[in-house]
PDB file of C-alpha atoms and ligand atoms in Angstrom:
ATOM      1  CA  MET A   1      42.340-119.556  68.586  1.00 87.00           C
ATOM      2  CA  MET A   2      39.874-118.966  71.523  1.00 95.00           C
ATOM      3  CA  LYS A   3      36.612-117.225  71.052  1.00 97.00           C
ATOM      4  CA  GLU A   4      36.502-115.301  74.651  1.00 98.00           C
ATOM      5  CA  LEU A   5      39.918-114.761  76.069  1.00 98.00           C
ATOM      6  CA  GLY A   6      40.349-113.070  79.015  1.00 98.00           C
ATOM      7  CA  TYR A   7      44.059-111.285  80.546  1.00 99.00           C
ATOM      8  CA  TYR A   8      45.246-109.833  83.439  1.00 98.00           C
ATOM      9  CA  ASN A   9      48.967-108.504  84.336  1.00 98.00           C
ATOM     10  CA  GLY A  10      50.304-111.386  81.312  1.00 98.00           C
ATOM     11  CA  GLN A  11      48.376-114.182  82.233  1.00 98.00           C
ATOM     12  CA  TRP A  12      45.878-114.996  79.282  1.00 98.00           C
ATOM     13  CA  GLY A  13      43.528-117.941  78.754  1.00 98.00           C
ATOM     14  CA  PRO A  14      39.702-118.804  78.057  1.00 98.00           C
ATOM     15  CA  LEU A  15      38.061-115.755  80.088  1.00 98.00           C
ATOM     16  CA  GLU A  16      35.929-118.845  82.149  1.00 98.00           C
ATOM     17  CA  THR A  17      39.359-120.089  83.288  1.00 98.00           C
ATOM     18  CA  MET A  18      41.326-117.189  84.319  1.00 98.00           C
ATOM     19  CA  THR A  19      40.908-116.248  87.864  1.00 98.00           C
ATOM     20  CA  VAL A  20      42.219-112.300  90.344  1.00 98.00           C
ATOM     21  CA  PRO A  21      43.537-111.805  93.731  1.00 98.00           C
ATOM     22  CA  MET A  22      41.010-111.018  95.796  1.00 98.00           C
ATOM     23  CA  ASN A  23      42.359-107.760  97.323  1.00 98.00           C
ATOM     24  CA  ASP A  24      42.232-106.493  93.697  1.00 98.00           C
ATOM     25  CA  ARG A  25      41.065-103.513  94.808  1.00 98.00           C
ATOM     26  CA  ALA A  26      38.125-103.910  92.078  1.00 98.00           C
ATOM     27  CA  GLY A  27      36.347-105.804  94.540  1.00 98.00           C
ATOM     28  CA  TYR A  28      36.378-103.537  97.847  1.00 98.00           C
ATOM     29  CA  PHE A  29      35.741-100.157  96.044  1.00 98.00           C
ATOM     30  CA  GLY A  30      35.237-100.250  92.201  1.00 98.00           C
ATOM     31  CA  ASP A  31      38.591 -98.570  92.544  1.00 98.00           C
ATOM     32  CA  GLY A  32      39.096 -98.690  89.185  1.00 98.00           C
ATOM     33  CA  ILE A  33      38.766 -97.237  85.473  1.00 99.00           C
ATOM     34  CA  TYR A  34      37.299 -98.901  81.810  1.00 99.00           C
ATOM     35  CA  GLU A  35      37.156 -98.764  78.108  1.00 99.00           C
ATOM     36  CA  ALA A  36      35.230-100.750  76.188  1.00 98.00           C
ATOM     37  CA  ALA A  37      35.968-100.441  71.966  1.00 98.00           C
ATOM     38  CA  LEU A  38      34.664-102.780  68.995  1.00 98.00           C
ATOM     39  CA  ALA A  39      37.450-104.517  66.415  1.00 98.00           C
ATOM     40  CA  HIS A  40      36.050-104.738  63.106  1.00 97.00           C
ATOM     41  CA  ASN A  41      38.059-106.749  60.465  1.00 96.00           C
ATOM     42  CA  GLY A  42      40.805-106.827  62.725  1.00 97.00           C
ATOM     43  CA  VAL A  43      41.128-103.038  63.668  1.00 98.00           C
ATOM     44  CA  ILE A  44      40.259-101.440  67.370  1.00 98.00           C
ATOM     45  CA  PHE A  45      37.961 -98.287  66.295  1.00 98.00           C
ATOM     46  CA  ALA A  46      38.799 -95.078  67.539  1.00 98.00           C
ATOM     47  CA  LEU A  47      41.572 -96.784  69.492  1.00 98.00           C
ATOM     48  CA  ASP A  48      43.447 -93.893  70.190  1.00 98.00           C
ATOM     49  CA  ASP A  49      40.077 -92.016  71.417  1.00 98.00           C
ATOM     50  CA  HIS A  50      39.731 -94.580  73.731  1.00 98.00           C
ATOM     51  CA  LEU A  51      43.509 -94.576  74.661  1.00 98.00           C
ATOM     52  CA  ARG A  52      42.958 -90.956  75.575  1.00 98.00           C
ATOM     53  CA  ARG A  53      40.298 -90.737  77.803  1.00 98.00           C
ATOM     54  CA  LEU A  54      41.580 -93.933  79.855  1.00 99.00           C
ATOM     55  CA  TRP A  55      44.244 -91.578  80.437  1.00 98.00           C
ATOM     56  CA  ARG A  56      42.404 -88.939  81.904  1.00 98.00           C
ATOM     57  CA  SER A  57      39.954 -90.923  84.109  1.00 98.00           C
ATOM     58  CA  ALA A  58      43.196 -92.231  85.531  1.00 98.00           C
ATOM     59  CA  ASP A  59      44.239 -88.882  85.849  1.00 98.00           C
ATOM     60  CA  LYS A  60      42.056 -87.433  87.295  1.00 98.00           C
ATOM     61  CA  LEU A  61      41.313 -90.381  90.287  1.00 98.00           C
ATOM     62  CA  ARG A  62      45.790 -90.150  90.263  1.00 98.00           C
ATOM     63  CA  ILE A  63      45.745 -94.000  89.067  1.00 98.00           C
ATOM     64  CA  GLU A  64      49.459 -94.399  88.042  1.00 98.00           C
ATOM     65  CA  LEU A  65      49.667 -96.025  84.881  1.00 98.00           C
ATOM     66  CA  ARG A  66      52.553 -97.957  84.069  1.00 97.00           C
ATOM     67  CA  TRP A  67      52.385 -98.413  80.184  1.00 98.00           C
ATOM     68  CA  THR A  68      52.746 -95.954  77.382  1.00 98.00           C
ATOM     69  CA  GLN A  69      49.849 -96.276  75.483  1.00 98.00           C
ATOM     70  CA  ASP A  70      51.386 -97.305  72.582  1.00 98.00           C
ATOM     71  CA  GLU A  71      52.479-100.001  75.133  1.00 98.00           C
ATOM     72  CA  MET A  72      49.016-100.563  76.015  1.00 98.00           C
ATOM     73  CA  ARG A  73      48.022-100.644  72.062  1.00 98.00           C
ATOM     74  CA  ASP A  74      50.163-103.314  71.644  1.00 98.00           C
ATOM     75  CA  ILE A  75      49.134-105.775  74.417  1.00 98.00           C
ATOM     76  CA  LEU A  76      45.028-105.523  72.971  1.00 98.00           C
ATOM     77  CA  TYR A  77      46.406-105.985  69.557  1.00 98.00           C
ATOM     78  CA  ASP A  78      48.383-109.200  70.603  1.00 98.00           C
ATOM     79  CA  MET A  79      45.184-110.510  72.770  1.00 98.00           C
ATOM     80  CA  LEU A  80      43.002-108.966  69.974  1.00 98.00           C
ATOM     81  CA  SER A  81      45.234-111.634  67.589  1.00 98.00           C
ATOM     82  CA  LYS A  82      44.250-114.430  69.807  1.00 98.00           C
ATOM     83  CA  VAL A  83      40.551-114.944  69.136  1.00 98.00           C
ATOM     84  CA  GLU A  84      38.170-115.903  66.444  1.00 96.00           C
ATOM     85  CA  PRO A  85      38.415-113.474  63.892  1.00 94.00           C
ATOM     86  CA  GLY A  86      34.797-111.091  63.293  1.00 95.00           C
ATOM     87  CA  ASP A  87      33.658-108.597  65.399  1.00 98.00           C
ATOM     88  CA  THR A  88      34.727-108.676  68.258  1.00 98.00           C
ATOM     89  CA  LEU A  89      33.946-106.264  72.209  1.00 98.00           C
ATOM     90  CA  VAL A  90      37.795-105.015  73.380  1.00 98.00           C
ATOM     91  CA  TYR A  91      36.552-103.922  77.286  1.00 99.00           C
ATOM     92  CA  TRP A  92      39.463-103.059  79.402  1.00 99.00           C
ATOM     93  CA  GLN A  93      40.083-102.186  82.889  1.00 98.00           C
ATOM     94  CA  VAL A  94      43.008-100.837  85.359  1.00 99.00           C
ATOM     95  CA  THR A  95      42.434-100.954  89.377  1.00 98.00           C
ATOM     96  CA  ARG A  96      44.752 -99.404  91.643  1.00 98.00           C
ATOM     97  CA  GLY A  97      46.091-102.715  92.533  1.00 98.00           C
ATOM     98  CA  THR A  98      46.100-105.451  94.876  1.00 98.00           C
ATOM     99  CA  ALA A  99      46.038-104.244  99.225  1.00 98.00           C
ATOM    100  CA  LEU A 100      44.732-105.722 102.017  1.00 98.00           C
ATOM    101  CA  ARG A 101      41.386-103.588 101.802  1.00 98.00           C
ATOM    102  CA  ASN A 102      41.789 -99.590 103.502  1.00 98.00           C
ATOM    103  CA  HIS A 103      39.940 -97.013 101.739  1.00 98.00           C
ATOM    104  CA  ALA A 104      43.836 -94.907 101.746  1.00 98.00           C
ATOM    105  CA  PHE A 105      45.255 -95.899  98.419  1.00 98.00           C
ATOM    106  CA  PRO A 106      47.994 -98.612  99.096  1.00 98.00           C
ATOM    107  CA  ASN A 107      52.272 -97.702  99.104  1.00 97.00           C
ATOM    108  CA  GLY A 108      54.198 -98.850  96.054  1.00 96.00           C
ATOM    109  CA  VAL A 109      51.445-100.759  94.856  1.00 98.00           C
ATOM    110  CA  PRO A 110      51.399-101.047  90.224  1.00 98.00           C
ATOM    111  CA  ALA A 111      48.311-100.860  88.824  1.00 98.00           C
ATOM    112  CA  ASN A 112      46.545-104.295  87.872  1.00 98.00           C
ATOM    113  CA  LEU A 113      45.291-104.370  83.565  1.00 98.00           C
ATOM    114  CA  TRP A 114      42.291-106.922  83.362  1.00 98.00           C
ATOM    115  CA  ILE A 115      41.114-107.165  79.726  1.00 99.00           C
ATOM    116  CA  THR A 116      38.426-109.430  78.350  1.00 98.00           C
ATOM    117  CA  LEU A 117      37.219-109.977  74.376  1.00 98.00           C
ATOM    118  CA  LYS A 118      33.703-111.894  72.984  1.00 98.00           C
ATOM    119  CA  PRO A 119      32.413-111.860  69.891  1.00 98.00           C
ATOM    120  CA  ILE A 120      29.636-109.165  69.234  1.00 98.00           C
ATOM    121  CA  THR A 121      26.882-109.268  67.556  1.00 97.00           C
ATOM    122  CA  LEU A 122      25.420-105.918  66.652  1.00 96.00           C
ATOM    123  CA  GLY A 123      22.110-104.340  66.045  1.00 95.00           C
ATOM    124  CA  ASP A 124      19.589-103.026  63.282  1.00 96.00           C
ATOM    125  CA  PRO A 125      21.224 -99.988  63.024  1.00 95.00           C
ATOM    126  CA  ARG A 126      17.528 -99.093  61.880  1.00 95.00           C
ATOM    127  CA  HIS A 127      16.227-100.839  64.754  1.00 97.00           C
ATOM    128  CA  ARG A 128      13.994 -98.095  66.646  1.00 98.00           C
ATOM    129  CA  LEU A 129      15.223 -98.011  70.685  1.00 98.00           C
ATOM    130  CA  ARG A 130      12.585 -98.194  73.361  1.00 98.00           C
ATOM    131  CA  LEU A 131      13.604 -96.390  76.137  1.00 99.00           C
ATOM    132  CA  ILE A 132      12.074 -95.550  79.675  1.00 99.00           C
ATOM    133  CA  THR A 133      13.212 -92.605  81.415  1.00 99.00           C
ATOM    134  CA  VAL A 134      15.138 -92.577  85.374  1.00 98.00           C
ATOM    135  CA  GLU A 135      16.180 -90.576  87.430  1.00 98.00           C
ATOM    136  CA  ASP A 136      19.506 -89.416  87.957  1.00 98.00           C
ATOM    137  CA  THR A 137      21.312 -90.510  91.283  1.00 98.00           C
ATOM    138  CA  ARG A 138      24.902 -90.599  90.242  1.00 98.00           C
ATOM    139  CA  PHE A 139      27.736 -88.335  91.826  1.00 98.00           C
ATOM    140  CA  LEU A 140      29.006 -85.767  90.525  1.00 98.00           C
ATOM    141  CA  HIS A 141      32.058 -87.571  88.432  1.00 98.00           C
ATOM    142  CA  CYS A 142      30.369 -88.982  86.130  1.00 98.00           C
ATOM    143  CA  ASP A 143      33.043 -87.497  83.500  1.00 98.00           C
ATOM    144  CA  ILE A 144      35.253 -90.177  84.942  1.00 98.00           C
ATOM    145  CA  LYS A 145      34.968 -93.333  83.452  1.00 98.00           C
ATOM    146  CA  THR A 146      34.564 -95.187  86.193  1.00 98.00           C
ATOM    147  CA  LEU A 147      34.302 -99.348  87.114  1.00 98.00           C
ATOM    148  CA  ASN A 148      31.114 -97.613  90.110  1.00 97.00           C
ATOM    149  CA  LEU A 149      28.325 -98.054  87.631  1.00 98.00           C
ATOM    150  CA  ILE A 150      25.686 -99.202  90.445  1.00 98.00           C
ATOM    151  CA  PRO A 151      23.037 -96.763  89.609  1.00 98.00           C
ATOM    152  CA  ASN A 152      23.373 -97.244  85.730  1.00 98.00           C
ATOM    153  CA  VAL A 153      22.967-101.626  86.331  1.00 98.00           C
ATOM    154  CA  MET A 154      20.010-100.355  88.790  1.00 98.00           C
ATOM    155  CA  ALA A 155      18.566 -98.919  85.583  1.00 98.00           C
ATOM    156  CA  ALA A 156      19.052-101.393  82.923  1.00 98.00           C
ATOM    157  CA  GLN A 157      17.933-103.833  85.178  1.00 98.00           C
ATOM    158  CA  LEU A 158      14.072-101.168  85.392  1.00 98.00           C
ATOM    159  CA  ALA A 159      14.685-101.037  81.027  1.00 98.00           C
ATOM    160  CA  ALA A 160      14.847-104.792  81.065  1.00 98.00           C
ATOM    161  CA  GLU A 161      12.633-105.261  82.817  1.00 98.00           C
ATOM    162  CA  ALA A 162      10.102-103.312  81.186  1.00 98.00           C
ATOM    163  CA  GLY A 163      11.000-104.962  77.861  1.00 98.00           C
ATOM    164  CA  CYS A 164      12.920-101.691  76.577  1.00 98.00           C
ATOM    165  CA  ASP A 165      16.669-101.611  75.767  1.00 98.00           C
ATOM    166  CA  GLU A 166      18.257 -98.621  77.482  1.00 98.00           C
ATOM    167  CA  SER A 167      16.871 -95.845  80.471  1.00 99.00           C
ATOM    168  CA  VAL A 168      17.500 -92.006  80.260  1.00 99.00           C
ATOM    169  CA  PHE A 169      18.808 -90.689  83.279  1.00 99.00           C
ATOM    170  CA  HIS A 170      17.675 -87.280  83.810  1.00 99.00           C
ATOM    171  CA  ARG A 171      18.273 -84.798  86.997  1.00 98.00           C
ATOM    172  CA  GLY A 172      15.105 -83.263  87.483  1.00 98.00           C
ATOM    173  CA  GLU A 173      13.780 -81.969  84.206  1.00 98.00           C
ATOM    174  CA  VAL A 174      17.612 -81.523  82.680  1.00 99.00           C
ATOM    175  CA  VAL A 175      17.953 -85.143  80.737  1.00 99.00           C
ATOM    176  CA  THR A 176      21.997 -86.386  80.623  1.00 99.00           C
ATOM    177  CA  GLU A 177      23.205 -89.471  79.551  1.00 99.00           C
ATOM    178  CA  CYS A 178      21.587 -93.382  79.353  1.00 99.00           C
ATOM    179  CA  ALA A 179      22.450 -95.993  81.668  1.00 98.00           C
ATOM    180  CA  HIS A 180      25.682 -96.432  78.672  1.00 98.00           C
ATOM    181  CA  SER A 181      24.709 -94.633  75.899  1.00 98.00           C
ATOM    182  CA  ASN A 182      24.594 -90.974  74.698  1.00 99.00           C
ATOM    183  CA  ILE A 183      21.312 -89.002  74.972  1.00 99.00           C
ATOM    184  CA  SER A 184      20.594 -85.995  71.586  1.00 99.00           C
ATOM    185  CA  ILE A 185      18.261 -84.925  70.097  1.00 99.00           C
ATOM    186  CA  LEU A 186      17.349 -83.144  66.435  1.00 98.00           C
ATOM    187  CA  LYS A 187      14.882 -80.928  66.560  1.00 98.00           C
ATOM    188  CA  ASP A 188      14.067 -78.273  63.554  1.00 98.00           C
ATOM    189  CA  GLY A 189      17.004 -79.440  62.163  1.00 98.00           C
ATOM    190  CA  ARG A 190      19.527 -78.839  64.835  1.00 98.00           C
ATOM    191  CA  PHE A 191      21.667 -81.851  66.811  1.00 98.00           C
ATOM    192  CA  ILE A 192      21.790 -80.999  70.336  1.00 99.00           C
ATOM    193  CA  THR A 193      23.898 -83.151  73.138  1.00 99.00           C
ATOM    194  CA  HIS A 194      24.223 -82.741  76.691  1.00 99.00           C
ATOM    195  CA  PRO A 195      27.613 -80.121  76.799  1.00 98.00           C
ATOM    196  CA  THR A 196      30.788 -83.065  78.151  1.00 98.00           C
ATOM    197  CA  ASP A 197      30.907 -81.075  82.203  1.00 98.00           C
ATOM    198  CA  ASN A 198      30.969 -83.673  84.994  1.00 98.00           C
ATOM    199  CA  TYR A 199      27.243 -85.061  84.344  1.00 98.00           C
ATOM    200  CA  ILE A 200      27.747 -87.086  81.421  1.00 98.00           C
ATOM    201  CA  LEU A 201      30.455 -89.562  80.074  1.00 98.00           C
ATOM    202  CA  PRO A 202      32.110 -87.468  77.294  1.00 98.00           C
ATOM    203  CA  GLY A 203      30.875 -91.084  74.739  1.00 98.00           C
ATOM    204  CA  ILE A 204      33.116 -91.741  71.758  1.00 98.00           C
ATOM    205  CA  THR A 205      30.699 -91.927  69.990  1.00 98.00           C
ATOM    206  CA  ARG A 206      28.728 -88.671  70.856  1.00 98.00           C
ATOM    207  CA  ALA A 207      32.163 -87.003  69.378  1.00 98.00           C
ATOM    208  CA  ARG A 208      32.008 -88.777  65.975  1.00 98.00           C
ATOM    209  CA  LEU A 209      28.457 -87.815  65.089  1.00 98.00           C
ATOM    210  CA  LEU A 210      29.578 -83.804  66.182  1.00 98.00           C
ATOM    211  CA  ASP A 211      31.825 -84.380  63.647  1.00 98.00           C
ATOM    212  CA  ALA A 212      29.480 -86.305  61.261  1.00 98.00           C
ATOM    213  CA  CYS A 213      26.706 -83.162  61.592  1.00 98.00           C
ATOM    214  CA  ALA A 214      29.636 -80.655  60.262  1.00 98.00           C
ATOM    215  CA  GLU A 215      30.700 -82.764  57.745  1.00 98.00           C
ATOM    216  CA  VAL A 216      27.148 -82.904  56.358  1.00 98.00           C
ATOM    217  CA  GLY A 217      26.248 -79.612  57.771  1.00 98.00           C
ATOM    218  CA  ILE A 218      24.032 -80.006  59.953  1.00 98.00           C
ATOM    219  CA  PRO A 219      23.995 -77.479  62.721  1.00 98.00           C
ATOM    220  CA  THR A 220      24.761 -78.760  66.393  1.00 98.00           C
ATOM    221  CA  GLU A 221      24.468 -77.141  69.590  1.00 98.00           C
ATOM    222  CA  GLU A 222      25.645 -78.914  73.164  1.00 98.00           C
ATOM    223  CA  ARG A 223      23.454 -77.300  75.557  1.00 98.00           C
ATOM    224  CA  THR A 224      21.821 -78.915  77.952  1.00 98.00           C
ATOM    225  CA  PHE A 225      17.894 -80.049  77.355  1.00 99.00           C
ATOM    226  CA  THR A 226      15.139 -80.865  79.246  1.00 99.00           C
ATOM    227  CA  LEU A 227      12.584 -84.272  79.548  1.00 99.00           C
ATOM    228  CA  ALA A 228       9.639 -81.947  77.830  1.00 98.00           C
ATOM    229  CA  GLU A 229      12.327 -81.415  74.794  1.00 99.00           C
ATOM    230  CA  LEU A 230      13.299 -84.980  74.543  1.00 99.00           C
ATOM    231  CA  MET A 231       9.551 -85.878  74.207  1.00 98.00           C
ATOM    232  CA  ASP A 232       8.478 -83.514  71.839  1.00 98.00           C
ATOM    233  CA  ALA A 233      11.859 -83.842  69.741  1.00 99.00           C
ATOM    234  CA  ASP A 234      12.023 -84.604  66.047  1.00 99.00           C
ATOM    235  CA  GLU A 235      14.310 -88.101  66.440  1.00 99.00           C
ATOM    236  CA  VAL A 236      15.738 -88.908  70.098  1.00 99.00           C
ATOM    237  CA  ILE A 237      19.067 -90.570  69.100  1.00 99.00           C
ATOM    238  CA  VAL A 238      20.878 -93.257  71.157  1.00 98.00           C
ATOM    239  CA  SER A 239      24.763 -93.565  71.080  1.00 98.00           C
ATOM    240  CA  SER A 240      27.215 -96.405  72.304  1.00 98.00           C
ATOM    241  CA  THR A 241      30.622 -97.699  71.331  1.00 98.00           C
ATOM    242  CA  THR A 242      28.167-100.814  70.425  1.00 97.00           C
ATOM    243  CA  LYS A 243      25.172 -99.307  69.064  1.00 97.00           C
ATOM    244  CA  GLY A 244      26.527 -96.414  66.752  1.00 97.00           C
ATOM    245  CA  GLY A 245      23.529 -93.702  66.694  1.00 98.00           C
ATOM    246  CA  VAL A 246      20.884 -95.371  66.910  1.00 98.00           C
ATOM    247  CA  LEU A 247      16.845 -93.465  67.116  1.00 98.00           C
ATOM    248  CA  ALA A 248      14.795 -93.799  70.050  1.00 98.00           C
ATOM    249  CA  GLY A 249      10.928 -94.904  68.675  1.00 98.00           C
ATOM    250  CA  GLU A 250       9.277 -95.297  71.994  1.00 98.00           C
ATOM    251  CA  ILE A 251      10.329 -93.109  75.828  1.00 99.00           C
ATOM    252  CA  ASP A 252       7.988 -94.793  79.213  1.00 98.00           C
ATOM    253  CA  GLY A 253       5.495 -96.099  76.958  1.00 98.00           C
ATOM    254  CA  GLN A 254       4.377 -93.089  74.176  1.00 98.00           C
ATOM    255  CA  ALA A 255       5.539 -92.529  70.777  1.00 98.00           C
ATOM    256  CA  VAL A 256       8.909 -90.254  70.388  1.00 98.00           C
ATOM    257  CA  GLY A 257      10.958 -88.814  67.116  1.00 98.00           C
ATOM    258  CA  GLY A 258      10.136 -90.371  63.325  1.00 98.00           C
ATOM    259  CA  ARG A 259       9.229 -86.300  62.635  1.00 98.00           C
ATOM    260  CA  ALA A 260      13.622 -86.350  61.395  1.00 98.00           C
ATOM    261  CA  GLU A 261      14.334 -90.057  59.571  1.00 98.00           C
ATOM    262  CA  ALA A 262      16.052 -88.265  55.944  1.00 98.00           C
ATOM    263  CA  VAL A 263      18.460 -85.980  58.584  1.00 98.00           C
ATOM    264  CA  PHE A 264      19.667 -88.373  60.688  1.00 98.00           C
ATOM    265  CA  ALA A 265      19.827 -90.643  57.574  1.00 98.00           C
ATOM    266  CA  ARG A 266      22.075 -88.450  56.115  1.00 98.00           C
ATOM    267  CA  LEU A 267      23.821 -88.970  59.842  1.00 98.00           C
ATOM    268  CA  GLN A 268      24.638 -92.460  60.152  1.00 98.00           C
ATOM    269  CA  ALA A 269      25.878 -92.445  56.521  1.00 98.00           C
ATOM    270  CA  ALA A 270      28.645 -90.161  57.710  1.00 98.00           C
ATOM    271  CA  TYR A 271      28.819 -91.989  61.024  1.00 98.00           C
ATOM    272  CA  THR A 272      28.883 -94.587  58.811  1.00 97.00           C
ATOM    273  CA  ALA A 273      31.110 -93.649  56.481  1.00 98.00           C
ATOM    274  CA  ARG A 274      34.079 -93.447  58.777  1.00 97.00           C
ATOM    275  CA  TYR A 275      33.779 -96.299  60.861  1.00 97.00           C
ATOM    276  CA  GLU A 276      34.345 -98.123  57.833  1.00 97.00           C
ATOM    277  CA  ARG A 277      37.464 -95.997  56.159  1.00 97.00           C
ATOM    278  CA  GLU A 278      38.872 -96.325  59.959  1.00 97.00           C
ATOM    279  CA  THR A 279      38.398 -99.880  60.462  1.00 97.00           C
ATOM    280  CA  ALA A 280      38.974-101.504  56.420  1.00 96.00           C
ATOM    281  CA  LYS A 281      41.391-103.893  56.790  1.00 83.00           C
TER     282      LYS A 281
HETATM  283  N1  PDD B   1      28.781 -97.956  77.482  1.00 87.29           N
HETATM  284  N2  PDD B   1      27.707 -92.997  79.064  1.00 87.29           N
HETATM  285  C1  PDD B   1      27.781 -93.940  79.623  1.00 87.29           C
HETATM  286  C2  PDD B   1      27.478 -94.314  81.223  1.00 87.29           C
HETATM  287  C3  PDD B   1      28.347 -95.207  78.752  1.00 87.29           C
HETATM  288  O1  PDD B   1      28.917 -96.049  79.586  1.00 87.29           O
HETATM  289  C4  PDD B   1      28.589 -95.300  77.474  1.00 87.29           C
HETATM  290  C5  PDD B   1      29.666 -96.541  77.074  1.00 87.29           C
HETATM  291  C6  PDD B   1      28.576 -94.205  76.613  1.00 87.29           C
HETATM  292  C7  PDD B   1      28.716 -94.084  75.320  1.00 87.29           C
HETATM  293  O2  PDD B   1      30.060 -93.740  75.546  1.00 87.29           O
HETATM  294  P1  PDD B   1      31.031 -94.312  74.141  1.00 87.29           P
HETATM  295  O3  PDD B   1      30.095 -94.193  73.021  1.00 87.29           O
HETATM  296  O4  PDD B   1      32.026 -93.963  74.254  1.00 87.29           O
HETATM  297  O5  PDD B   1      31.152 -95.883  74.310  1.00 87.29           O
HETATM  298  C8  PDD B   1      27.436 -93.020  77.728  1.00 87.29           C
HETATM  299  C9  PDD B   1      29.703 -98.991  76.950  1.00 87.29           C
HETATM  300  C10 PDD B   1      30.346 -99.156  75.937  1.00 87.29           C
HETATM  301  C11 PDD B   1      29.668 -99.785  78.524  1.00 87.29           C
HETATM  302  O6  PDD B   1      29.738 -99.859  79.184  1.00 87.29           O
HETATM  303  O7  PDD B   1      29.681-101.225  77.844  1.00 87.29           O
END
C-alpha cells in the first residue's frame, strides 16, 4: 500500500520516485488536458462526468485518446486499489505525446497518460471562505481543462499572499469564476451562476449544485452577474471537486453574504446526500 502514487504510461510507483521524459509536450507547451476527482469509500465520485469532460477537452484540442472510457476507468481504479484507503485526490492528465520541440503536432506519436493519487483531508463545509478579486486575463478557451494554468497560478498565489482561500476572476464588471473553482450567488431565493460558455470551466460541482437546486426547489438562472451583484448577494457560493459547495464570508476585506444561510443549508444538504449516496460502499 502506497500513500502517494504516480503512474505514467503503464509504469507506476511511489510518486516521488517517478520520472517522465523531457520531451513530453506537457513540459514545453502544457500541451495536455486533465481532470481531478475525489475518491471516497473507494468510489471515484462523478467519474462518468469527469471522463465525459476529458473527452470533450480532448476533442477541442484534437488530442487522440487511445483508451476507451471504460479502459481509463479501469486503470484509475486499479491504481486506486494500490493506495491506502481514505479520501484520495485522483488527478490525471493526458498529454499530446513525446517528441522534439516543435509547435505543430508530432506525427504518429501516442498520447501519454499521467496519474497521481494523494490522500486529501476535506475542509469543514461550514467554514466561510475569504476571497479576493483579480482581473481575468486568461485566454478565450476557459471551458477546456488544459494544463495551461499560469493566470490561475498567479491568482491563487495572490490569494495566498493575502491570507485568503481563493481569487474571484472578473472581466471588467462581469464575474466569471475563480482560480480553481466556480462561483455562484443566491439572491432573493434564486441561484445565479455564469452560463457554461467559453469563459468558464463547466464545473461538475456547479452542475451538481444546479441539480440539487432543482431537487429542493430553488429556482436557477444561468446568466452572468456583476461584481456589484456579487458584493450585494445574499450568499456567495464557491464550488469545486475538493470543496463541494461552500460559502464565502469576505471579498477584498468586505463582509459578503450571510443573508440566506437557511436556503444554502438545504442546497448543501441535498448535494452532500447525493455525494454520500453515490460513494456508498
Ligand atoms: N479545479 N474552475 C476552474 C478554473 C477549475 O480549475 C475548477 C476545478 C473548477 C471546478 O470544477 P469541478 O467542480 O469540476 O472540480 C472551476 C480542480 C479541482 C483543480 O484544478 O484541482
